[in-house]
Every structure is written in structure tokens, then in C-alpha cells.
XYZ file of C-alpha atoms in Angstrom:
480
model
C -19.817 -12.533 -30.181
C -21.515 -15.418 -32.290
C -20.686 -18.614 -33.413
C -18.607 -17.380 -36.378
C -16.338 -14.795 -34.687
C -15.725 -17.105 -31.543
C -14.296 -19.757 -33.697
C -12.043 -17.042 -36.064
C -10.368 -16.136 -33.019
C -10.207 -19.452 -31.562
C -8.710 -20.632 -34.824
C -6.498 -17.571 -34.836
C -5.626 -18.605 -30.927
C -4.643 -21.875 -31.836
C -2.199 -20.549 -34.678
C -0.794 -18.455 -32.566
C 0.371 -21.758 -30.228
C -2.027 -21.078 -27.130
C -2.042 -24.338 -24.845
C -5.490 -23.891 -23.841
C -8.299 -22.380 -24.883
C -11.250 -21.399 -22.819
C -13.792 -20.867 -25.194
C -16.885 -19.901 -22.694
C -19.122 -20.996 -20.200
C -21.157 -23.445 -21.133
C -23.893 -22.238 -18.678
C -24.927 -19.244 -20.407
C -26.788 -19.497 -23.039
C -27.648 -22.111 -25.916
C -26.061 -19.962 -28.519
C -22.624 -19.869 -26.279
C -23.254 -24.037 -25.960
C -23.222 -24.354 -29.988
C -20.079 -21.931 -29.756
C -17.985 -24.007 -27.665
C -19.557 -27.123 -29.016
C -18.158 -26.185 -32.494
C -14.688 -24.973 -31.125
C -14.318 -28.472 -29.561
C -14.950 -30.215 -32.702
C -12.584 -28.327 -35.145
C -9.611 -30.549 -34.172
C -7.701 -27.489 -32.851
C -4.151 -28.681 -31.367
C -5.315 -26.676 -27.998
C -7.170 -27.798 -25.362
C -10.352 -26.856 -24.790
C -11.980 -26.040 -21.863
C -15.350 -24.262 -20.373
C -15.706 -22.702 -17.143
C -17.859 -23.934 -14.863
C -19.252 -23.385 -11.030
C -18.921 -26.122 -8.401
C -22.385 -27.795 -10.119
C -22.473 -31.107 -11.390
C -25.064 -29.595 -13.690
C -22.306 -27.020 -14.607
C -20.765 -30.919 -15.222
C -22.966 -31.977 -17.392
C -23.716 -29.256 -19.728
C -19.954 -28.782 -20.283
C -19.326 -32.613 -21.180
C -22.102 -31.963 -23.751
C -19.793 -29.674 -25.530
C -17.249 -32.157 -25.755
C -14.965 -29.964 -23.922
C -11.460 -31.478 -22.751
C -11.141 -29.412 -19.231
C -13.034 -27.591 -17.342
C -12.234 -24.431 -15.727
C -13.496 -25.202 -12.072
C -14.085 -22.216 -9.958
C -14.755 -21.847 -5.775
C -14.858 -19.080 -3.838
C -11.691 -18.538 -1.944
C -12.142 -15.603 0.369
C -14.585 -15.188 3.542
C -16.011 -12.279 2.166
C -16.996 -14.336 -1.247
C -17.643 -17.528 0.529
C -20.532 -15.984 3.140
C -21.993 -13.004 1.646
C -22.094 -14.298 -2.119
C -22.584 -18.280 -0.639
C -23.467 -18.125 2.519
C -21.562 -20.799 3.788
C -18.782 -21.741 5.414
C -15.251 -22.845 4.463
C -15.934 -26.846 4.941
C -18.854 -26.698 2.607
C -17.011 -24.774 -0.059
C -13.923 -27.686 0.204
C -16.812 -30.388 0.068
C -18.435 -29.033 -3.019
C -14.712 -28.554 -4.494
C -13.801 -32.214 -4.231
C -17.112 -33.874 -4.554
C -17.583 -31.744 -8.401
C -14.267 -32.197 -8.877
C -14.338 -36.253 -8.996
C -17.763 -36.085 -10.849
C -15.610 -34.065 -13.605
C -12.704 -36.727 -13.333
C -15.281 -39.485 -13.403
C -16.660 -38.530 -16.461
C -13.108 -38.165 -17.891
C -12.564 -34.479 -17.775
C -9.203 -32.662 -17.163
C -9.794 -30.516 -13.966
C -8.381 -27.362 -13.402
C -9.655 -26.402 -9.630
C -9.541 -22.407 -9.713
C -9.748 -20.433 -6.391
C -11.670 -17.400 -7.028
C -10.902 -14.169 -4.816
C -7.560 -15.840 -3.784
C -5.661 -13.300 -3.224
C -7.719 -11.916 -0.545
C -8.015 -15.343 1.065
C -6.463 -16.962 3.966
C -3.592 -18.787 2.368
C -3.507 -21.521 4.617
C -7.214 -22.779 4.056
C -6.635 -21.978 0.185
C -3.271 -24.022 0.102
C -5.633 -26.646 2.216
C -8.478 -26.335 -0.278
C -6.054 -27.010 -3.448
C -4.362 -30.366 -1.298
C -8.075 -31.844 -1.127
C -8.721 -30.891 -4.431
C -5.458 -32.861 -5.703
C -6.089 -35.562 -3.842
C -9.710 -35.682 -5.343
C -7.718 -35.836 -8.519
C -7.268 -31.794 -10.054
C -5.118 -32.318 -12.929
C -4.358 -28.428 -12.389
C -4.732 -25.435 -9.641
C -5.398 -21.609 -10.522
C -5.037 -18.787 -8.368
C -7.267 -15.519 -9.132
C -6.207 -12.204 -8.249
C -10.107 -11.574 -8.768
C -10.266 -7.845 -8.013
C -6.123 -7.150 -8.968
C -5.214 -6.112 -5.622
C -1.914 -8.237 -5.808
C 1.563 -6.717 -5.859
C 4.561 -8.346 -8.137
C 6.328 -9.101 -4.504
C 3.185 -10.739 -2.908
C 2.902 -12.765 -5.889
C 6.552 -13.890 -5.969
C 5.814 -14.897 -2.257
C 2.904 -16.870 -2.765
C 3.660 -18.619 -5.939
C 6.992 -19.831 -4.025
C 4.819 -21.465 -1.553
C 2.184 -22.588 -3.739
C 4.532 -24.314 -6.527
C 5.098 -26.764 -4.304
C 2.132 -28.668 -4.134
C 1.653 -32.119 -6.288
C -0.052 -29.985 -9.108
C 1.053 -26.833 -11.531
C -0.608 -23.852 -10.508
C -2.146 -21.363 -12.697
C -1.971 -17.612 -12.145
C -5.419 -15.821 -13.041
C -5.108 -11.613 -12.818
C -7.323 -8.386 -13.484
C -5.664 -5.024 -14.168
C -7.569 -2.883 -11.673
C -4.318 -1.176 -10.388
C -2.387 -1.587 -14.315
C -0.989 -4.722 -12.670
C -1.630 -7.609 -14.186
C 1.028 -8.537 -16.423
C 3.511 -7.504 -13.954
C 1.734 -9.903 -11.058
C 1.839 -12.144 -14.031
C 5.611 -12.135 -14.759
C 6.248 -12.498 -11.096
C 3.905 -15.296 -10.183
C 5.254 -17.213 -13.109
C 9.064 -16.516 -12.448
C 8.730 -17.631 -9.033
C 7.537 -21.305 -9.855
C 3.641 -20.584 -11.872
C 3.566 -23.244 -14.367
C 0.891 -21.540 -16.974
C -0.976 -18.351 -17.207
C -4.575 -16.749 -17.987
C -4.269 -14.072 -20.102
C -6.778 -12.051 -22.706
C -5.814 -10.588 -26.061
C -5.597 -7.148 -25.843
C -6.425 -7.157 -21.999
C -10.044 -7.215 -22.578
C -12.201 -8.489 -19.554
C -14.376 -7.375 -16.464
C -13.744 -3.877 -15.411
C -10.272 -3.017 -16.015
C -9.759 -6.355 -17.971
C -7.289 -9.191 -17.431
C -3.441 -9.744 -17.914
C -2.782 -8.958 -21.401
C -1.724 -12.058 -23.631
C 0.628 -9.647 -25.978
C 1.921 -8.207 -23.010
C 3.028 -11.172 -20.711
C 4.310 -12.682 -23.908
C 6.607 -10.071 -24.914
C 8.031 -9.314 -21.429
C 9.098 -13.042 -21.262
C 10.449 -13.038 -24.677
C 11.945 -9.700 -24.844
C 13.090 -9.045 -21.323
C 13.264 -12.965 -19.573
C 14.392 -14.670 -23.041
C 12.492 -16.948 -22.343
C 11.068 -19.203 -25.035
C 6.892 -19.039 -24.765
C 6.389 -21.574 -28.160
C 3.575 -18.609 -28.853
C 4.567 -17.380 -32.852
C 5.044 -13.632 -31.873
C 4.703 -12.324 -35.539
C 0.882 -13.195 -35.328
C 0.149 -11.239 -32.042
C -0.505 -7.784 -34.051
C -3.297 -9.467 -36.643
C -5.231 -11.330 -33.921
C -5.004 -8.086 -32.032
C -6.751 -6.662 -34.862
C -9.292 -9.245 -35.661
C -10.529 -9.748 -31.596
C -10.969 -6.298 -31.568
C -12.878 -5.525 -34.853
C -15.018 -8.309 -34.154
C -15.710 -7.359 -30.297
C -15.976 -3.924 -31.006
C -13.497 -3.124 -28.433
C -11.078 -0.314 -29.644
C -7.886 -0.375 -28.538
C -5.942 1.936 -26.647
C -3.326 3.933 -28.915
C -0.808 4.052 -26.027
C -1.242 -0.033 -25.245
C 1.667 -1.411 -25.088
C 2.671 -3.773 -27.783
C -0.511 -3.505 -30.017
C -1.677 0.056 -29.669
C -1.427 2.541 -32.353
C 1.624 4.571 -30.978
C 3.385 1.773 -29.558
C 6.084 1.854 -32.763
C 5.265 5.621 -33.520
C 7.638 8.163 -33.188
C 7.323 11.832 -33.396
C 10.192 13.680 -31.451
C 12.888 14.806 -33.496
C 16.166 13.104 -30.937
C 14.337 10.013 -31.220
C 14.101 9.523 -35.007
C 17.326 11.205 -35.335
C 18.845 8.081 -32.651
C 16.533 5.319 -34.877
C 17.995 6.812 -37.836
C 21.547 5.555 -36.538
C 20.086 2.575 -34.663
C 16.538 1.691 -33.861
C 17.635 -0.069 -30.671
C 17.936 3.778 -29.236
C 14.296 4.283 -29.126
C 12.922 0.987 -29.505
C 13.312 -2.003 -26.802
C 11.817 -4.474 -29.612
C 11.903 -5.060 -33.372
C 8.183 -3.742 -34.323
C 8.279 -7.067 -36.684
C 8.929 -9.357 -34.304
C 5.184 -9.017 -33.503
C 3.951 -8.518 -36.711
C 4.264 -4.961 -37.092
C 5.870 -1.682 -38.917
C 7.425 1.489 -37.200
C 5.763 4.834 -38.182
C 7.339 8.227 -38.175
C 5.067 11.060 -37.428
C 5.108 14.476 -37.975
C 3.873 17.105 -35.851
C 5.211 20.391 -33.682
C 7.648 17.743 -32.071
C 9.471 16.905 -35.501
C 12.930 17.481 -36.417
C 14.526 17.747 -39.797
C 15.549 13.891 -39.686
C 12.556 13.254 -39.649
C 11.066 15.195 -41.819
C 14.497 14.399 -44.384
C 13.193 10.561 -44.086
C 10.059 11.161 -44.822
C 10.772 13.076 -47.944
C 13.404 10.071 -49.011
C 10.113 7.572 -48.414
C 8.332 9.784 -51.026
C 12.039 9.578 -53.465
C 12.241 13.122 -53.016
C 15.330 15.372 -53.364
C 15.511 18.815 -51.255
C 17.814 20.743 -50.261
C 19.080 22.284 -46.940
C 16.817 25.638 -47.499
C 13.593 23.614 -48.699
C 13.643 21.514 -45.903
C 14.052 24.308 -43.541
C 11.171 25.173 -44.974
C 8.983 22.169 -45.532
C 9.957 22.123 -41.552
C 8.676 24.834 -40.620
C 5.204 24.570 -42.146
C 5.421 21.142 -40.513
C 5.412 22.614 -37.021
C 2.497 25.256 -38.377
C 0.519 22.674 -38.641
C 1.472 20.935 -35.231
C 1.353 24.332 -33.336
C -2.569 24.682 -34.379
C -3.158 21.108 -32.804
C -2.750 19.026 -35.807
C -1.379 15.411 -36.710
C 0.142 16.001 -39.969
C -0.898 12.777 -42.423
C 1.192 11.850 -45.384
C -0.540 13.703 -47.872
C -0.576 17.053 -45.540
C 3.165 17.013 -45.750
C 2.918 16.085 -49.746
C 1.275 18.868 -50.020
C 3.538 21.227 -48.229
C 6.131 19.610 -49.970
C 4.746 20.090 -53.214
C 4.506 24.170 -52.562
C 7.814 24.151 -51.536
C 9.005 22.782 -54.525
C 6.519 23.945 -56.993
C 5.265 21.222 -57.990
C 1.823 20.802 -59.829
C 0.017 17.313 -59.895
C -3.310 16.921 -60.887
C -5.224 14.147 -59.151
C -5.995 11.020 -60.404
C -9.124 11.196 -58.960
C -11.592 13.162 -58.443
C -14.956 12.918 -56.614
C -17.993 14.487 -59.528
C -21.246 13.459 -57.577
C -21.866 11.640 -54.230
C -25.523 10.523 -53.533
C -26.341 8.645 -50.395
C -29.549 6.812 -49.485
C -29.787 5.160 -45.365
C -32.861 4.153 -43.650
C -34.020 1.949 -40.853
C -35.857 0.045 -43.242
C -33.424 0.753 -46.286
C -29.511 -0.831 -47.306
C -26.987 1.663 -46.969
C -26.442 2.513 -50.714
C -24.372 4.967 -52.437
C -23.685 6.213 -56.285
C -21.054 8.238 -57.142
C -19.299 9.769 -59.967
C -15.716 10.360 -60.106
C -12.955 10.998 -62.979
C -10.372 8.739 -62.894
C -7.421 10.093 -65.174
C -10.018 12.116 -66.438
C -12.402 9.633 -67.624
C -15.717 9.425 -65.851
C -16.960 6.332 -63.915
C -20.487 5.934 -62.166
C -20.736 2.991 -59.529
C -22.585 2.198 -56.300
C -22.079 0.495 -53.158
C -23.633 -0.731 -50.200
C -22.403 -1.294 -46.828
C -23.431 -1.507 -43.086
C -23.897 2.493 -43.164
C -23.508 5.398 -45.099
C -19.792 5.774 -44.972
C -19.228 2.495 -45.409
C -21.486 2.500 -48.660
C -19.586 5.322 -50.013
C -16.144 3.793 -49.518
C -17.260 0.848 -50.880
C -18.542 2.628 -53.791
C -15.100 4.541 -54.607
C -13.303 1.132 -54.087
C -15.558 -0.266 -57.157
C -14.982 2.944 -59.369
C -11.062 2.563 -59.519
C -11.439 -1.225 -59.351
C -9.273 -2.656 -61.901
C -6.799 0.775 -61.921
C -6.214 0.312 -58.363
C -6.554 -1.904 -55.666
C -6.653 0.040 -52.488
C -7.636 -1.195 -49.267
C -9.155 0.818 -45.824
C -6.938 -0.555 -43.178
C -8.020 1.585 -40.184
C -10.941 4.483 -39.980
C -10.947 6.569 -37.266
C -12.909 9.952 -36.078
C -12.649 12.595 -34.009
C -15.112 15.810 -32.777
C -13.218 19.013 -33.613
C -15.977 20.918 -31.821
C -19.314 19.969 -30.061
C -22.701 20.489 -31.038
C -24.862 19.259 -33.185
C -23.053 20.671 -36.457
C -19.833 19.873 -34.738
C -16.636 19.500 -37.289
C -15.229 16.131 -37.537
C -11.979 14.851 -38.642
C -11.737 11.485 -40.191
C -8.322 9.834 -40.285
C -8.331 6.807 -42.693
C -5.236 4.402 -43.090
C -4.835 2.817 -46.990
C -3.186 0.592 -48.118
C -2.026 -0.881 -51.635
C 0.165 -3.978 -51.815
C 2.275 -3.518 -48.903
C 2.536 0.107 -48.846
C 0.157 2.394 -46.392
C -0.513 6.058 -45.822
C -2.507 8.204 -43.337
C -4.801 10.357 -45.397
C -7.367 12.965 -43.422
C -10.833 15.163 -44.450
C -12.437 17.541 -42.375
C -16.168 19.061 -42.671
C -19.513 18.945 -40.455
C -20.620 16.330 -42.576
C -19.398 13.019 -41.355
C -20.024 11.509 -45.251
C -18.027 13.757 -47.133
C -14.956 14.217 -44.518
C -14.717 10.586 -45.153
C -15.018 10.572 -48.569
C -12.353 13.520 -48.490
C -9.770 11.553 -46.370
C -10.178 8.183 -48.827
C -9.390 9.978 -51.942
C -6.975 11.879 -50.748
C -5.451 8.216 -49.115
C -6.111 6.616 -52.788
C -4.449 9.634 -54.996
C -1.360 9.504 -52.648
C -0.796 5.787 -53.021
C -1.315 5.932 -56.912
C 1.016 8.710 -57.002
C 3.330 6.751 -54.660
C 3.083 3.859 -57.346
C 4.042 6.187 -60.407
C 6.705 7.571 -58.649
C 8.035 4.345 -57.439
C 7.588 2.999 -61.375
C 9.411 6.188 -62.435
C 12.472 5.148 -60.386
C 12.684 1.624 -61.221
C 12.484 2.461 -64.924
C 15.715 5.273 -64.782
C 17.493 2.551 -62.732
């Protein structure tokens, strides 16, 4: 990331009512200096802090950034400390303490980190962290550096470890889909603070997910983390558009499905109670609860779907509308909100004409050439013509739609996903858009070998479902 997208989330981290902030390694590069340097000196209430290596250069360059703390991290284990060193345990205390006071001499706040510790012996490390007190670490951190802890191990340790004249950190990867859970034990059994990542990200498997070890303390612990909860979704959002890292739709928490229910006994339970299916309140963390619809749906949840759309059926049309729902799910298919308008629409005979309608679609892209696009649509049946650019072709195209119905409607592309229907060069895609107008959203879908026009497809169809969604909803408001 640059300089701009390290401070949004840092900003965005600081909102959220993170204690500290470790906004890079100083070290790295002189772009990743200006970073931190310009995360320091936004006035954010969190700390800020760099890693560093036992180096007084390490030192030096940090102070530079007018960090407040520095991450300070040793090698632990024998296997780090001679094959990755080469050298002995004594050395490794002795560059520990002596970097350590240069830090505290030059007013840092120190937190002493013992990398590889869980594969290290426990009574040099606990011997390693009493020197490093006494050489004046403000804070220790232990890191489960390859996630080969266990929740019980960690309970253990932390027991012993909480009782040194410092609070303790606990610092774990996911390697084994452990981390939050080594997390949650190292802090219940006397941990005083915790590394975590939004969304997990990190080396390999990542680290303990932020979102995560929040949530299970809130949720399951009660206990009170001062983090504001409701913000966790957006910032989940905005780390991973601007890392490029996509989230998993089966994460806990912040993945897609995590509040998405299908099954027909489950919406049928949230229907009478969403504590059935659901062991949190999706708004709590700044999020909404989706019904789906696919071969696993039942009629309550096809009924509340067609109440969402103020739709009346009756026992025999839903019966029906249901069983076309499962056609589609049978043949492999998500069905989006304007699939099951559709169905419903035959069912009930109902004619609508679009609102708009794609005329002409040009598209010019080019190494050496802005992504632009023209098109020509009827809206209400009056022609427009307007172009767009954008960071592709897609992207120009959407952008030119969103400029043709400015001013009628404005409609938003929330979420823009795609998937290979079948290989080869002229495979078929499937583009799944999520719009959104005001504070209402739809799923919307196109299909076709030609990645342009499926997208195209699904974000009209997304825009004529919310305008109809808006006509409908100012039909009801005017008979009431």
C-alpha cells in the first residue's frame, strides 16, 4: 500500500478505538518511512509504533518517524537463534537489553517481542523477558510465529508468564485456523493486550483476526473491548479493497455468508426469532442479514422475500414461484433478486417494461489508452448518450451508465464479483453485482462470454430493480 491508503486505514483503526497501531517497519523502504512518518503526525489518539530488529540503527530510523513505541523483536527459539543468527542464547539476551535501553534512552516505549516463542525453551524466554524488564521494556510479546500453539498450551503459559513486572502481549498466525482461539485463551488466562490483523491478513495463513478476537470477547466473554463494533464491517471493506485482498465468503464475522441464510428451517426459526440461527445481531458489527434463495429454500423464505418486494400471493402462486425457485437452484444457480422478480412476475402475469434499456455500448482500452466508454440507453423511453472512463473497461462502462441516469437515479455498485461458468478461452462468465440506492440493495446477475456486456447486463438489471423497488415503495406510501 502507499502513503494514502496506509493512513485511511490507520485513521479508520483509530476510529475504531485500537490502542496501538503498528503502522510498519521503518526499515524497509523510504516510501514505508514517509508512511509511518505521516501516521505519527496526524494526532491519532493511538499509539504508534514501528517494528524493529535488535539494531540500534533499526533505533534510529524509527525515532526519525516520530514513532511512540517500538515493536522490538529477538529470536526466541534455538532453531531461530543459530541457523537464522548464528549465535547463542547469551548474545541474543545481550543484544535484547543493550537495544532495548538505547530505545528507552532516546525516550521510546519498548515493547520487547520474542519471536518463535512458542517453540522456545520457556525458561530462557521467561529469563530473556526479566533482563529485558529490568533494562526497562515498558511491554513483553509472545509470538506463536509459525501457529503451532494450542488454546490449552497457551492458557498454561500465559499463567506463568503474567506474572512478570510487565503486561505481556500475545502475537499469533493461523497456520492450523488457530489463532483467535490461542488468542482468547492467552488473554483469558492473564495476556494484557493482543496483536491482531483486520480480516486476518498476514504471512502465510495470516494472523489472529481483529473482527474475530473482538467479537468472541464481546459476544461470548461479555467482555467490554472499548473497540466500536458497528465499524468493524466498513474497515473490513476498505483494508481489503485497498490491499486487494478478497475476503473469504465463509469468514467469520465479515465474510459474505456470515449473515446469509438459505435453508428453509433456518429462515423459517429467524422468522420467529433471529436468535435461532444467529449467535449475534448482524448490526452490532455494522451489518444486514440476507436471505437467499436457492434449491435449499423454503416457502418462508421465499413468502418474505415476496413481502420485501410488497407483494401479495397466494398459497398456489407461491407453490409455484417455489418451485421455479428450486429449478433454478437444482441447475447450480444462486437465484439474485431480480431472478426471482422475474419468476414472480410470470407467475402473476405481470408486464413491466424497463426503465432502462441499454441502445449502444462502445468500448475503447489500450496500454497506452484511458479506459473509455459511450453508450446509449433509453431511460423511460427517452434517449441519453454519455461516456465514462475508469481503471478498465468494465469499470468505464459502469461508470458510463451511472452518468446516463444521473439525476433520475442515484445508484451505487457496492460489490462486483465474477465467476468462470466454463474454461477456455471463450469461457462463459457470470457477473454478480450488488446495488445499492439510499439504503436499499439488491443482487442483480448477467451472463455471456463477453466479460463487458455480462456486466453491463447484471448493472441494469441491478438499476431497473431498485427503480422499480422505489415506485413500488412510492405507490404504497401514497395509498397509505
Amino acid at each position: 500500500m502507499g502513503m494514502d491508503e496506509k493512513l485511511a486505514i490507520a485513521q479508520g483503526l483509530d476510529s475504531l478505538g485500537v490502542d496501538v497501531i503498528e503502522a510498519g517497519s521503518a526499515m524497509t523502504s523510504e516510501g514505508e518511512r514517509l508512511a509511518i512518518k505521516k501516521i505519527a503526525d496526524s494526532g491519532f489518539k493511538a499509539e504508534i509504533c514501528s517494528y524493529v530488529r535488535a539494531l540500534t540503527a533499526d533505533i534510529d530510523t524509527a525515532l526519525a518517524c516520530d514513532v511512540d513505541s517500538v515493536h522490538l523483536v529477538v529470536p526466541v527459539s534455538d532453531l531461530h537463534i543459530q541457523i537464522k543468527l548464528k549465535a547463542d542464547r547469551e548474545s541474543v539476551v545481550r543484544m535484547a537489553v543493550d537495544v532495548t535501553e538505547y530505545a528507552k534512552d532516546h525516550g521510546l516505549i519498548v515493547e520487547l517481542s520474542g519471536e518463535d516463542a512458542s517453540r522456545a525453551d520457556q525458561d530462557f524466554l521467561a529469563g530473556l523477558y526479566t533482563a529485558g524488564i529490568e533494562a526497562g521494556a515498558d511491554r513483553l510479546a509472545f509470538c506463536d510465529t509459525v501457529g503451532v500453539l494450542v488454546p490449552e498450551v497457551a492458557a498454561d503459559i500465559f499463567s506463568r508468564l503474567s506474572r512478570l513486572e510487565a503486561p505481556i502481549s500475545i502475537h499469533c498466525h493461523n497456520d492450523f485456523g488457530m489463532a483467535t482461539a490461542n488468542t482468547v485463551a492467552a488473554l483469558r488466562a492473564g495476556a494484557s493486550q493482543a496483536h491482531v490483523t483486520v480480516n486476518g491478513i498476514g504471512e502465510r495463513a495470516g494472523n489472529a483476526s481483529l473482527e474475530e478476537v473482538v467479537m468472541a470477547l464481546e459476544s461470548l466473554y461479555q467482555i467490554d473491548t472499548g473497540i466500536r463494533c458497528k465499524d468493524i464491517y466498513q474497515l473490513s471493506r476498505t483494508v481489503s479493497q485497498m490491499t486487494g485482498l478478497l475476503v473469504a465468503p465463509n469468514k467469520a464475522i465479515v465474510g459474505e455468508n456470515a449473515f446469509t441464510h438459505e435453508a428453509g428451517i433456518h429462515v423459517h426459526g429467524l422468522l420467529a426469532d433471529t436468535k435461532t440461527y444467529e449467535p449475534m445481531q448482524p448490526e452490532n458489527v455494522g451489518r444486514k442479514r440476507r436471505i437467499v434463495l436457492g434449491k435449499h429454500a423454503g416457502r418462508a423464505s421465499v413468502e418474505l422475500a415476496m413481502r420485501e418486494f410488497g407483494l401479495s400471493v397466494t398459497s398456489q402462486q407461491l407453490n409455484q414461484i417455489v418451485t421455479r425457485v428450486k429449478e433454478l437452484g437444482d441447475k447450480g444457480k444462486r437465484v439474485s433478486d431480480v431472478d426471482l422478480q422475474s419468476i414472480a412476475d410470470t407467475v402473476l402475469s405481470i408486464q413491466m417494461e424497463p426503465k432502462v434499456k441499454l441502445e449502444e455500448l462502445t468500448v475503447v482500452a489500450g496500454n497506452t489508452v484511458t479506459p473509455t466508454a459511450s453508450v446509449k440507453i433509453l431511460l423511460a423511453g427517452n434517449e441519453r448518450l454519455e461516456a465514462g472512463v475508469g481503471v478498465g473497461p468494465v469499470d468505464a462502462a459502469i461508470n458510463a451508465i451511472r452518468r446516463a441516469i444521473s439525476g433520475v437515479a442515484d445508484v451505487r455498485l457496492d460489490e462486483y464479483h465474477v465467476d468462470a461458468v466454463t474454461g477456455g478461452t471463450n469461457a462463459l462468465v457470470e457477473v454478480w453485482v450488488t446495488m445499492a440506492m439510499a439504503d436499499r440493495k439488491i443482487t442483480a446477475r448477467g451472463a455471456g462470454a463477453d466479460i463487458i456486456m455480462a456486466s453491463v447486463e447484471a448493472v441494469i438489471n441491478g438499476i431497473n430493480r431498485l427503480m422499480r423497488l422505489e415506485e413500488e415503495e412510492i405507490a404504497r406510501c401514497r395509498k397509505a
